[in-house]
Amino acid sequence: MKPRAGSFMVTPFSVSTPQSSPCEGHDIFLHLADSIDRRQRERPLGLVSNFVTDELPHCIAEIKCSERPDEAVKALGRSVHAMIAASDYDALLRSLPQSDFEIAKTDIQYLVNCAYQMSAFAGLHPLDAELTVGEALSRLARSSCDRQPGIEVLSYEDMILTNPLQNDPRVYCLGAAGVEERDFCLGHQIIESELQSAMDALLDLRDAAEVDAGQCLALCLARLESANYILTRFYEHMSPDLFGQFRVFYGKNPYKNTLGPSGRFSARIVAVSVLLLGEELFHQKPQFYSDLYRLSEYYPQRCIHEVFRWLSSDNGSAPIKPSWLEGKAEFPRLATISPVVEHHGDEIGRLRASCICALDRFTLMHRSTALKYTVEPGRPIVGVEVSENVEAVLSQRLLTEAGR
């Protein structure tokens, strides 16, 4: 498939940081632009990164319009194989600094995921799908997972946390659908930044001596409210039709027994939940923790292993189901802010309760949005195992009965 120039445009804005004002992200889902401005290129794998960023959406569009999509998909696979075979990308991948490596891994996983998803679209047999992915690309994917262990498919970390969405986004769709896809991912990225700020405030309260407990909880509350505002924009303003054009690329791998990237696998929302009311959550919704350990490889690894370290009696970080989850030990309350809050007065208790309510509203809005766009009206369920019910899975994250 011939390369072609193509760029789209949307006004850039910054991911919120602890110093920035709350409620960043008010520009997402405005549906006013049909292109993305990529003036600040981030291309750690050279031609491969260029192809993923500039050409892949065009290739996908061509395959979808082809009279013989099976042959078009196989041709895409051959083109990618030839491109990778022309240079020593394995050596380049090993030599990249960590920040560039993470973007390179995203590029590789976006390519692998596209090969599988478009093979399924074209109705290819699993053996033909593997040939479409090709040994060269599979080898690069294995090398990236050797350097940074994780699930061997496109992950939430690849899609949201390492995707350079503000400057040089990786998306699968063209035009308005590409802008919506970028806003979908960027909205999640901004939420992650707000959750990081809330998490940092709670860690200061839990671990630092002589901090102002009220300030810590007030900052946590403000960041959770900001995250709620951004998530509400998803519910109120995202286009179901445009969402339907790109959502298939972020579903389950059609040839492997794996889950797709999802906000379900935000390690930061887990961290905030554990810090705020880890013990109460264990008693109310133990399935929350069971799923956390069962599906640990799907979460961003550095953050989730830090959470496991808090929850481990031996201070380890391996995702091994702890004895307290099986009722053989007490829940590790020191992982939470509860012991600190108990030494303060009623005002601090009320602030903590306000934070819990804000977190529960966030979780409820996540559930409502997921159900609105993936189930209602009559849309097929994606992103969870066949044996799991979408509403049941998302309800495991509701922290209080009042949230129902």
mmCIF file of C-alpha atoms in Angstrom:
data_model
loop_
_atom_site.group_PDB
_atom_site.id
_atom_site.type_symbol
_atom_site.label_atom_id
_atom_site.label_comp_id
_atom_site.label_asym_id
_atom_site.label_seq_id
_atom_site.Cartn_x
_atom_site.Cartn_y
_atom_site.Cartn_z
ATOM 1 C CA MET A 1 0.000 0.000 0.000
ATOM 2 C CA LYS A 2 1.394 3.340 -1.017
ATOM 3 C CA PRO A 3 2.270 5.867 1.639
ATOM 4 C CA ARG A 4 0.262 9.025 1.480
ATOM 5 C CA ALA A 5 0.452 12.286 3.338
ATOM 6 C CA GLY A 6 -2.372 12.870 5.721
ATOM 7 C CA SER A 7 -2.775 14.959 8.843
ATOM 8 C CA PHE A 8 -5.682 16.073 10.905
ATOM 9 C CA MET A 9 -6.143 19.092 13.329
ATOM 10 C CA VAL A 10 -7.416 19.757 16.848
ATOM 11 C CA THR A 11 -6.431 22.401 19.367
ATOM 12 C CA PRO A 12 -3.859 20.933 21.784
ATOM 13 C CA PHE A 13 -4.313 21.214 25.530
ATOM 14 C CA SER A 14 -2.331 20.045 28.519
ATOM 15 C CA VAL A 15 -2.824 17.100 30.830
ATOM 16 C CA SER A 16 -3.698 18.435 34.262
ATOM 17 C CA THR A 17 -0.930 18.510 36.859
ATOM 18 C CA PRO A 18 -1.042 19.235 40.593
ATOM 19 C CA GLN A 19 -0.250 22.868 39.837
ATOM 20 C CA SER A 20 -2.839 23.392 37.107
ATOM 21 C CA SER A 21 -6.442 24.407 37.572
ATOM 22 C CA PRO A 22 -9.086 21.711 37.985
ATOM 23 C CA CYS A 23 -11.453 20.629 35.214
ATOM 24 C CA GLU A 24 -8.930 20.437 32.389
ATOM 25 C CA GLY A 25 -10.391 18.620 29.438
ATOM 26 C CA HIS A 26 -13.401 20.830 28.767
ATOM 27 C CA ASP A 27 -12.439 20.850 25.065
ATOM 28 C CA ILE A 28 -12.874 17.123 24.477
ATOM 29 C CA PHE A 29 -15.849 15.899 22.424
ATOM 30 C CA LEU A 30 -16.697 19.291 20.955
ATOM 31 C CA HIS A 31 -16.929 17.740 17.465
ATOM 32 C CA LEU A 32 -15.686 20.976 15.907
ATOM 33 C CA ALA A 33 -12.552 19.733 14.160
ATOM 34 C CA ASP A 34 -11.952 16.992 11.633
ATOM 35 C CA SER A 35 -8.174 16.718 11.923
ATOM 36 C CA ILE A 36 -5.340 16.435 14.421
ATOM 37 C CA ASP A 37 -2.325 18.723 14.418
ATOM 38 C CA ARG A 38 0.886 16.671 14.657
ATOM 39 C CA ARG A 39 3.555 19.328 14.529
ATOM 40 C CA GLN A 40 5.594 17.907 17.412
ATOM 41 C CA ARG A 41 6.529 14.452 16.175
ATOM 42 C CA GLU A 42 7.513 11.650 18.547
ATOM 43 C CA ARG A 43 8.814 8.814 16.367
ATOM 44 C CA PRO A 44 11.308 6.635 18.297
ATOM 45 C CA LEU A 45 11.189 3.761 15.767
ATOM 46 C CA GLY A 46 11.723 5.924 12.702
ATOM 47 C CA LEU A 47 9.875 4.525 9.689
ATOM 48 C CA VAL A 48 7.837 2.131 11.824
ATOM 49 C CA SER A 49 6.608 4.975 14.040
ATOM 50 C CA ASN A 50 5.959 7.094 10.966
ATOM 51 C CA PHE A 51 3.893 4.293 9.448
ATOM 52 C CA VAL A 52 1.805 3.736 12.586
ATOM 53 C CA THR A 53 1.147 7.434 13.046
ATOM 54 C CA ASP A 54 0.681 8.656 9.484
ATOM 55 C CA GLU A 55 -0.248 5.696 7.305
ATOM 56 C CA LEU A 56 -2.000 3.054 9.378
ATOM 57 C CA PRO A 57 -5.394 4.833 9.539
ATOM 58 C CA HIS A 58 -5.336 5.161 5.734
ATOM 59 C CA CYS A 59 -4.474 1.482 5.323
ATOM 60 C CA ILE A 60 -7.361 0.520 7.595
ATOM 61 C CA ALA A 61 -9.762 2.695 5.600
ATOM 62 C CA GLU A 62 -8.589 1.077 2.367
ATOM 63 C CA ILE A 63 -9.078 -2.425 3.755
ATOM 64 C CA LYS A 64 -12.586 -1.584 4.909
ATOM 65 C CA CYS A 65 -13.471 -0.351 1.416
ATOM 66 C CA SER A 66 -11.722 -3.174 -0.445
ATOM 67 C CA GLU A 67 -13.644 -5.729 -2.475
ATOM 68 C CA ARG A 68 -11.127 -8.317 -1.235
ATOM 69 C CA PRO A 69 -10.326 -7.323 2.345
ATOM 70 C CA ASP A 70 -8.616 -10.671 2.968
ATOM 71 C CA GLU A 71 -6.018 -9.956 0.302
ATOM 72 C CA ALA A 72 -5.699 -6.320 1.399
ATOM 73 C CA VAL A 73 -4.975 -7.385 4.987
ATOM 74 C CA LYS A 74 -2.368 -9.908 3.860
ATOM 75 C CA ALA A 75 -0.747 -7.204 1.706
ATOM 76 C CA LEU A 76 -0.579 -4.916 4.733
ATOM 77 C CA GLY A 77 1.144 -7.699 6.669
ATOM 78 C CA ARG A 78 3.718 -8.181 3.916
ATOM 79 C CA SER A 79 4.405 -4.431 3.776
ATOM 80 C CA VAL A 80 4.960 -4.254 7.534
ATOM 81 C CA HIS A 81 7.213 -7.327 7.468
ATOM 82 C CA ALA A 82 9.344 -5.837 4.689
ATOM 83 C CA MET A 83 9.615 -2.506 6.495
ATOM 84 C CA ILE A 84 10.762 -4.131 9.755
ATOM 85 C CA ALA A 85 13.157 -6.511 7.985
ATOM 86 C CA ALA A 86 14.903 -3.595 6.270
ATOM 87 C CA SER A 87 16.489 -2.311 9.521
ATOM 88 C CA ASP A 88 17.723 -3.690 12.836
ATOM 89 C CA TYR A 89 14.760 -2.538 14.904
ATOM 90 C CA ASP A 90 15.570 -5.059 17.632
ATOM 91 C CA ALA A 91 18.853 -3.288 18.360
ATOM 92 C CA LEU A 92 17.187 0.117 18.134
ATOM 93 C CA LEU A 93 14.492 -0.977 20.587
ATOM 94 C CA ARG A 94 17.113 -2.164 23.087
ATOM 95 C CA SER A 95 19.075 1.095 22.855
ATOM 96 C CA LEU A 96 16.186 3.520 23.398
ATOM 97 C CA PRO A 97 15.944 5.475 26.650
ATOM 98 C CA GLN A 98 12.904 4.502 28.730
ATOM 99 C CA SER A 99 10.642 7.380 27.679
ATOM 100 C CA ASP A 100 11.235 6.659 23.981
ATOM 101 C CA PHE A 101 11.010 2.917 24.531
ATOM 102 C CA GLU A 102 7.522 3.244 26.011
ATOM 103 C CA ILE A 103 6.275 5.073 22.907
ATOM 104 C CA ALA A 104 8.036 2.520 20.691
ATOM 105 C CA LYS A 105 6.271 -0.301 22.548
ATOM 106 C CA THR A 106 2.982 1.487 21.953
ATOM 107 C CA ASP A 107 3.753 1.694 18.222
ATOM 108 C CA ILE A 108 4.531 -2.024 18.102
ATOM 109 C CA GLN A 109 1.388 -3.020 19.988
ATOM 110 C CA TYR A 110 -0.794 -0.734 17.858
ATOM 111 C CA LEU A 111 0.542 -2.534 14.772
ATOM 112 C CA VAL A 112 0.065 -6.010 16.261
ATOM 113 C CA ASN A 113 -3.449 -5.192 17.425
ATOM 114 C CA CYS A 114 -4.361 -3.761 14.018
ATOM 115 C CA ALA A 115 -3.130 -6.905 12.260
ATOM 116 C CA TYR A 116 -5.318 -9.117 14.442
ATOM 117 C CA GLN A 117 -8.395 -6.887 14.375
ATOM 118 C CA MET A 118 -8.304 -6.384 10.604
ATOM 119 C CA SER A 119 -7.652 -10.091 10.057
ATOM 120 C CA ALA A 120 -10.858 -10.756 11.972
ATOM 121 C CA PHE A 121 -12.665 -8.097 9.943
ATOM 122 C CA ALA A 122 -11.553 -9.880 6.754
ATOM 123 C CA GLY A 123 -12.535 -13.281 8.117
ATOM 124 C CA LEU A 124 -9.037 -14.761 8.077
ATOM 125 C CA HIS A 125 -8.314 -18.157 9.587
ATOM 126 C CA PRO A 126 -6.191 -17.973 12.775
ATOM 127 C CA LEU A 127 -3.144 -19.346 10.929
ATOM 128 C CA ASP A 128 -3.497 -16.654 8.265
ATOM 129 C CA ALA A 129 -3.925 -14.023 10.988
ATOM 130 C CA GLU A 130 -0.619 -15.123 12.555
ATOM 131 C CA LEU A 131 1.050 -14.925 9.149
ATOM 132 C CA THR A 132 -0.378 -11.417 8.730
ATOM 133 C CA VAL A 133 1.168 -10.335 12.038
ATOM 134 C CA GLY A 134 4.394 -11.960 10.877
ATOM 135 C CA GLU A 135 7.490 -13.185 12.655
ATOM 136 C CA ALA A 136 9.377 -9.876 12.455
ATOM 137 C CA LEU A 137 6.624 -7.901 14.186
ATOM 138 C CA SER A 138 5.970 -10.714 16.674
ATOM 139 C CA ARG A 139 9.661 -10.746 17.557
ATOM 140 C CA LEU A 140 9.627 -7.005 18.212
ATOM 141 C CA ALA A 141 6.553 -7.403 20.399
ATOM 142 C CA ARG A 142 8.256 -10.151 22.413
ATOM 143 C CA SER A 143 11.387 -8.029 22.803
ATOM 144 C CA SER A 144 9.358 -5.106 24.134
ATOM 145 C CA CYS A 145 7.659 -7.381 26.689
ATOM 146 C CA ASP A 146 11.035 -8.818 27.721
ATOM 147 C CA ARG A 147 12.220 -5.319 28.581
ATOM 148 C CA GLN A 148 8.941 -4.222 30.197
ATOM 149 C CA PRO A 149 6.822 -7.211 31.282
ATOM 150 C CA GLY A 150 3.096 -6.993 30.851
ATOM 151 C CA ILE A 151 0.193 -8.476 28.925
ATOM 152 C CA GLU A 152 1.291 -9.422 25.403
ATOM 153 C CA VAL A 153 -1.486 -7.484 23.665
ATOM 154 C CA LEU A 154 -2.386 -3.811 23.376
ATOM 155 C CA SER A 155 -2.847 -2.641 26.964
ATOM 156 C CA TYR A 156 -4.467 0.270 28.766
ATOM 157 C CA GLU A 157 -0.944 1.513 29.478
ATOM 158 C CA ASP A 158 -0.085 1.507 25.746
ATOM 159 C CA MET A 159 -3.369 3.098 24.715
ATOM 160 C CA ILE A 160 -3.517 5.819 27.378
ATOM 161 C CA LEU A 161 -0.395 6.319 29.479
ATOM 162 C CA THR A 162 2.423 6.061 26.912
ATOM 163 C CA ASN A 163 0.522 7.175 23.820
ATOM 164 C CA PRO A 164 1.747 10.755 23.077
ATOM 165 C CA LEU A 165 -1.816 11.963 22.723
ATOM 166 C CA GLN A 166 -1.208 15.683 23.097
ATOM 167 C CA ASN A 167 1.598 15.986 20.571
ATOM 168 C CA ASP A 168 1.552 13.019 18.206
ATOM 169 C CA PRO A 169 -1.380 10.679 18.934
ATOM 170 C CA ARG A 170 -1.636 7.095 17.747
ATOM 171 C CA VAL A 171 -5.174 6.426 16.482
ATOM 172 C CA TYR A 172 -6.811 3.950 14.117
ATOM 173 C CA CYS A 173 -9.436 6.156 12.460
ATOM 174 C CA LEU A 174 -9.432 9.071 10.034
ATOM 175 C CA GLY A 175 -11.310 12.366 10.110
ATOM 176 C CA ALA A 176 -13.938 13.067 12.749
ATOM 177 C CA ALA A 177 -13.740 9.499 14.081
ATOM 178 C CA GLY A 178 -9.975 9.924 14.534
ATOM 179 C CA VAL A 179 -10.518 13.132 16.485
ATOM 180 C CA GLU A 180 -13.146 11.423 18.652
ATOM 181 C CA GLU A 181 -10.791 8.493 19.204
ATOM 182 C CA ARG A 182 -8.011 10.860 20.227
ATOM 183 C CA ASP A 183 -10.352 12.724 22.591
ATOM 184 C CA PHE A 184 -11.518 9.415 24.070
ATOM 185 C CA CYS A 185 -7.937 8.434 24.861
ATOM 186 C CA LEU A 186 -6.896 11.924 25.934
ATOM 187 C CA GLY A 187 -9.848 12.224 28.296
ATOM 188 C CA HIS A 188 -8.676 9.043 30.009
ATOM 189 C CA GLN A 189 -5.136 10.421 30.170
ATOM 190 C CA ILE A 190 -6.299 13.630 31.845
ATOM 191 C CA ILE A 191 -8.340 11.611 34.329
ATOM 192 C CA GLU A 192 -5.228 9.563 35.096
ATOM 193 C CA SER A 193 -3.354 12.762 35.889
ATOM 194 C CA GLU A 194 -6.103 13.868 38.275
ATOM 195 C CA LEU A 195 -6.072 10.451 39.943
ATOM 196 C CA GLN A 196 -2.290 10.657 40.327
ATOM 197 C CA SER A 197 -2.682 13.967 42.148
ATOM 198 C CA ALA A 198 -5.367 12.500 44.415
ATOM 199 C CA MET A 199 -3.142 9.481 45.071
ATOM 200 C CA ASP A 200 -0.129 11.677 45.898
ATOM 201 C CA ALA A 201 -2.189 13.695 48.385
ATOM 202 C CA LEU A 202 -3.371 10.523 50.123
ATOM 203 C CA LEU A 203 0.162 9.106 50.244
ATOM 204 C CA ASP A 204 1.363 12.343 51.869
ATOM 205 C CA LEU A 205 -1.361 11.970 54.475
ATOM 206 C CA ARG A 206 -0.539 8.307 55.084
ATOM 207 C CA ASP A 207 3.263 8.448 55.055
ATOM 208 C CA ALA A 208 4.557 11.960 55.718
ATOM 209 C CA ALA A 209 4.975 13.315 59.231
ATOM 210 C CA GLU A 210 3.357 16.605 60.248
ATOM 211 C CA VAL A 211 1.332 17.189 57.095
ATOM 212 C CA ASP A 212 -1.910 19.155 57.118
ATOM 213 C CA ALA A 213 -4.520 16.381 56.948
ATOM 214 C CA GLY A 214 -7.227 18.819 55.899
ATOM 215 C CA GLN A 215 -5.166 20.139 52.991
ATOM 216 C CA CYS A 216 -4.335 16.624 51.813
ATOM 217 C CA LEU A 217 -7.963 15.534 51.816
ATOM 218 C CA ALA A 218 -9.167 18.802 50.280
ATOM 219 C CA LEU A 219 -6.697 18.350 47.403
ATOM 220 C CA CYS A 220 -7.777 14.739 46.963
ATOM 221 C CA LEU A 221 -11.429 15.819 46.859
ATOM 222 C CA ALA A 222 -10.743 18.571 44.302
ATOM 223 C CA ARG A 223 -8.908 16.157 42.005
ATOM 224 C CA LEU A 224 -11.630 13.535 42.240
ATOM 225 C CA GLU A 225 -14.262 16.163 41.428
ATOM 226 C CA SER A 226 -12.186 17.231 38.409
ATOM 227 C CA ALA A 227 -11.941 13.619 37.248
ATOM 228 C CA ASN A 228 -15.721 13.360 37.661
ATOM 229 C CA TYR A 229 -16.217 16.432 35.497
ATOM 230 C CA ILE A 230 -14.122 14.968 32.679
ATOM 231 C CA LEU A 231 -15.855 11.595 32.864
ATOM 232 C CA THR A 232 -19.223 13.340 32.752
ATOM 233 C CA ARG A 233 -18.185 14.852 29.419
ATOM 234 C CA PHE A 234 -17.814 11.304 28.119
ATOM 235 C CA TYR A 235 -21.373 10.503 29.185
ATOM 236 C CA GLU A 236 -22.925 13.718 27.886
ATOM 237 C CA HIS A 237 -20.930 14.600 24.773
ATOM 238 C CA MET A 238 -19.254 11.579 23.185
ATOM 239 C CA SER A 239 -20.788 10.606 19.835
ATOM 240 C CA PRO A 240 -22.148 7.029 19.826
ATOM 241 C CA ASP A 241 -21.704 6.804 16.054
ATOM 242 C CA LEU A 242 -18.077 7.974 16.099
ATOM 243 C CA PHE A 243 -17.330 5.830 19.139
ATOM 244 C CA GLY A 244 -18.684 2.838 17.245
ATOM 245 C CA GLN A 245 -16.124 3.383 14.493
ATOM 246 C CA PHE A 246 -13.066 3.018 16.714
ATOM 247 C CA ARG A 247 -14.275 0.914 19.650
ATOM 248 C CA VAL A 248 -13.738 -2.363 17.790
ATOM 249 C CA PHE A 249 -9.975 -1.753 17.820
ATOM 250 C CA TYR A 250 -9.961 -1.606 21.614
ATOM 251 C CA GLY A 251 -12.018 -4.719 22.242
ATOM 252 C CA LYS A 252 -10.842 -8.253 22.929
ATOM 253 C CA ASN A 253 -8.205 -9.729 20.683
ATOM 254 C CA PRO A 254 -10.341 -11.836 18.321
ATOM 255 C CA TYR A 255 -7.758 -14.633 18.138
ATOM 256 C CA LYS A 256 -6.525 -14.796 21.731
ATOM 257 C CA ASN A 257 -8.188 -15.330 25.092
ATOM 258 C CA THR A 258 -7.292 -11.874 26.333
ATOM 259 C CA LEU A 259 -9.198 -8.764 27.350
ATOM 260 C CA GLY A 260 -9.004 -5.429 25.590
ATOM 261 C CA PRO A 261 -7.557 -2.199 27.000
ATOM 262 C CA SER A 262 -10.095 -0.547 29.282
ATOM 263 C CA GLY A 263 -10.430 2.061 32.014
ATOM 264 C CA ARG A 264 -11.282 -0.947 34.134
ATOM 265 C CA PHE A 265 -7.502 -1.448 34.308
ATOM 266 C CA SER A 266 -6.584 1.930 35.772
ATOM 267 C CA ALA A 267 -4.114 1.142 38.549
ATOM 268 C CA ARG A 268 -4.490 4.653 39.920
ATOM 269 C CA ILE A 269 -8.187 4.278 40.627
ATOM 270 C CA VAL A 270 -7.279 1.071 42.454
ATOM 271 C CA ALA A 271 -4.595 2.919 44.422
ATOM 272 C CA VAL A 272 -6.966 5.728 45.436
ATOM 273 C CA SER A 273 -9.608 3.178 46.404
ATOM 274 C CA VAL A 274 -7.179 1.229 48.586
ATOM 275 C CA LEU A 275 -5.813 4.361 50.248
ATOM 276 C CA LEU A 276 -9.231 5.858 50.988
ATOM 277 C CA LEU A 277 -11.114 2.827 52.263
ATOM 278 C CA GLY A 278 -9.203 -0.336 51.542
ATOM 279 C CA GLU A 279 -10.504 -2.292 54.522
ATOM 280 C CA GLU A 280 -14.151 -1.298 54.104
ATOM 281 C CA LEU A 281 -13.901 -2.164 50.418
ATOM 282 C CA PHE A 282 -12.544 -5.589 51.322
ATOM 283 C CA HIS A 283 -15.489 -6.301 53.616
ATOM 284 C CA GLN A 284 -18.113 -4.893 51.227
ATOM 285 C CA LYS A 285 -16.757 -6.025 47.840
ATOM 286 C CA PRO A 286 -14.046 -8.693 48.231
ATOM 287 C CA GLN A 287 -14.465 -9.489 44.522
ATOM 288 C CA PHE A 288 -12.746 -6.150 43.844
ATOM 289 C CA TYR A 289 -9.516 -7.566 45.278
ATOM 290 C CA SER A 290 -9.990 -11.045 43.817
ATOM 291 C CA ASP A 291 -10.259 -9.581 40.318
ATOM 292 C CA LEU A 292 -7.342 -7.280 40.982
ATOM 293 C CA TYR A 293 -5.008 -10.208 41.607
ATOM 294 C CA ARG A 294 -6.595 -12.432 38.948
ATOM 295 C CA LEU A 295 -6.166 -9.815 36.217
ATOM 296 C CA SER A 296 -2.989 -8.163 37.509
ATOM 297 C CA GLU A 297 -1.102 -8.433 34.194
ATOM 298 C CA TYR A 298 -3.597 -6.100 32.495
ATOM 299 C CA TYR A 299 -2.808 -3.140 34.773
ATOM 300 C CA PRO A 300 0.105 -0.695 34.315
ATOM 301 C CA GLN A 301 2.751 -2.731 36.042
ATOM 302 C CA ARG A 302 4.763 -0.180 38.045
ATOM 303 C CA CYS A 303 1.709 1.297 39.729
ATOM 304 C CA ILE A 304 -0.140 -1.947 40.383
ATOM 305 C CA HIS A 305 2.965 -3.579 41.854
ATOM 306 C CA GLU A 306 3.307 -0.607 44.179
ATOM 307 C CA VAL A 307 -0.250 -1.241 45.360
ATOM 308 C CA PHE A 308 0.561 -4.923 45.835
ATOM 309 C CA ARG A 309 3.552 -3.887 47.907
ATOM 310 C CA TRP A 310 1.279 -1.907 50.232
ATOM 311 C CA LEU A 311 -1.045 -4.885 50.570
ATOM 312 C CA SER A 312 1.629 -7.519 51.079
ATOM 313 C CA SER A 313 2.506 -8.738 54.574
ATOM 314 C CA ASP A 314 6.094 -9.428 53.516
ATOM 315 C CA ASN A 315 6.416 -6.077 51.695
ATOM 316 C CA GLY A 316 6.807 -7.850 48.367
ATOM 317 C CA SER A 317 5.183 -6.750 45.153
ATOM 318 C CA ALA A 318 4.491 -10.046 43.392
ATOM 319 C CA PRO A 319 0.813 -10.409 42.375
ATOM 320 C CA ILE A 320 0.307 -13.436 44.614
ATOM 321 C CA LYS A 321 -3.084 -13.637 46.309
ATOM 322 C CA PRO A 322 -2.413 -12.606 49.935
ATOM 323 C CA SER A 323 -3.497 -14.620 52.944
ATOM 324 C CA TRP A 324 -5.861 -11.872 54.160
ATOM 325 C CA LEU A 325 -7.915 -12.233 50.981
ATOM 326 C CA GLU A 326 -8.523 -15.869 51.916
ATOM 327 C CA GLY A 327 -9.499 -14.969 55.493
ATOM 328 C CA LYS A 328 -6.266 -16.266 57.012
ATOM 329 C CA ALA A 329 -4.969 -12.899 58.233
ATOM 330 C CA GLU A 330 -6.116 -9.386 59.045
ATOM 331 C CA PHE A 331 -6.424 -6.828 56.269
ATOM 332 C CA PRO A 332 -3.262 -4.609 56.242
ATOM 333 C CA ARG A 333 -4.855 -1.348 57.450
ATOM 334 C CA LEU A 334 -1.492 0.431 57.275
ATOM 335 C CA ALA A 335 -1.897 0.373 53.496
ATOM 336 C CA THR A 336 -4.723 2.893 53.950
ATOM 337 C CA ILE A 337 -5.176 6.339 55.502
ATOM 338 C CA SER A 338 -7.616 4.963 58.111
ATOM 339 C CA PRO A 339 -5.112 4.780 61.020
ATOM 340 C CA VAL A 340 -4.062 8.401 60.397
ATOM 341 C CA VAL A 341 -7.620 9.710 60.050
ATOM 342 C CA GLU A 342 -8.626 8.059 63.325
ATOM 343 C CA HIS A 343 -6.177 10.308 65.189
ATOM 344 C CA HIS A 344 -7.936 13.449 63.952
ATOM 345 C CA GLY A 345 -11.302 15.000 64.725
ATOM 346 C CA ASP A 346 -14.708 14.890 63.119
ATOM 347 C CA GLU A 347 -13.875 17.491 60.461
ATOM 348 C CA ILE A 348 -11.149 15.249 58.970
ATOM 349 C CA GLY A 349 -13.546 12.308 59.137
ATOM 350 C CA ARG A 350 -16.121 14.294 57.198
ATOM 351 C CA LEU A 351 -13.550 15.284 54.588
ATOM 352 C CA ARG A 352 -12.591 11.649 54.131
ATOM 353 C CA ALA A 353 -16.278 10.761 53.755
ATOM 354 C CA SER A 354 -16.612 13.465 51.083
ATOM 355 C CA CYS A 355 -13.665 11.958 49.199
ATOM 356 C CA ILE A 356 -15.269 8.516 49.383
ATOM 357 C CA CYS A 357 -18.526 9.923 47.997
ATOM 358 C CA ALA A 358 -16.660 11.626 45.141
ATOM 359 C CA LEU A 359 -14.842 8.393 44.324
ATOM 360 C CA ASP A 360 -18.099 6.469 44.349
ATOM 361 C CA ARG A 361 -19.716 9.041 42.034
ATOM 362 C CA PHE A 362 -16.791 8.585 39.676
ATOM 363 C CA THR A 363 -17.228 4.816 39.738
ATOM 364 C CA LEU A 364 -20.971 5.116 39.197
ATOM 365 C CA MET A 365 -20.443 7.476 36.257
ATOM 366 C CA HIS A 366 -17.904 5.049 34.762
ATOM 367 C CA ARG A 367 -20.469 2.265 34.991
ATOM 368 C CA SER A 368 -23.257 4.426 33.559
ATOM 369 C CA THR A 369 -21.086 5.601 30.660
ATOM 370 C CA ALA A 370 -19.857 2.109 29.831
ATOM 371 C CA LEU A 371 -23.396 0.761 29.821
ATOM 372 C CA LYS A 372 -24.686 3.664 27.740
ATOM 373 C CA TYR A 373 -22.109 3.261 24.981
ATOM 374 C CA THR A 374 -21.501 -0.499 24.973
ATOM 375 C CA VAL A 375 -24.858 -2.050 25.895
ATOM 376 C CA GLU A 376 -27.641 0.445 25.291
ATOM 377 C CA PRO A 377 -29.438 0.311 22.970
ATOM 378 C CA GLY A 378 -28.682 -3.300 22.068
ATOM 379 C CA ARG A 379 -24.984 -2.856 21.348
ATOM 380 C CA PRO A 380 -22.862 -6.002 21.732
ATOM 381 C CA ILE A 381 -20.863 -6.325 24.920
ATOM 382 C CA VAL A 382 -17.092 -6.046 24.473
ATOM 383 C CA GLY A 383 -14.068 -5.748 26.721
ATOM 384 C CA VAL A 384 -14.937 -8.405 29.304
ATOM 385 C CA GLU A 385 -14.752 -12.168 29.365
ATOM 386 C CA VAL A 386 -17.777 -14.003 28.040
ATOM 387 C CA SER A 387 -18.477 -15.361 31.531
ATOM 388 C CA GLU A 388 -18.586 -11.846 33.025
ATOM 389 C CA ASN A 389 -21.524 -9.465 32.993
ATOM 390 C CA VAL A 390 -20.578 -5.849 32.237
ATOM 391 C CA GLU A 391 -22.773 -4.350 34.923
ATOM 392 C CA ALA A 392 -21.617 -6.858 37.540
ATOM 393 C CA VAL A 393 -17.952 -6.197 36.775
ATOM 394 C CA LEU A 394 -18.340 -2.428 36.993
ATOM 395 C CA SER A 395 -20.514 -2.671 40.105
ATOM 396 C CA GLN A 396 -17.622 -4.358 41.907
ATOM 397 C CA ARG A 397 -15.990 -0.934 41.864
ATOM 398 C CA LEU A 398 -18.907 0.796 43.602
ATOM 399 C CA LEU A 399 -17.598 1.451 47.066
ATOM 400 C CA THR A 400 -20.740 2.176 49.065
ATOM 401 C CA GLU A 401 -24.261 0.811 48.945
ATOM 402 C CA ALA A 402 -25.468 4.394 48.550
ATOM 403 C CA GLY A 403 -23.755 4.399 45.147
ATOM 404 C CA ARG A 404 -26.408 2.050 43.852
#
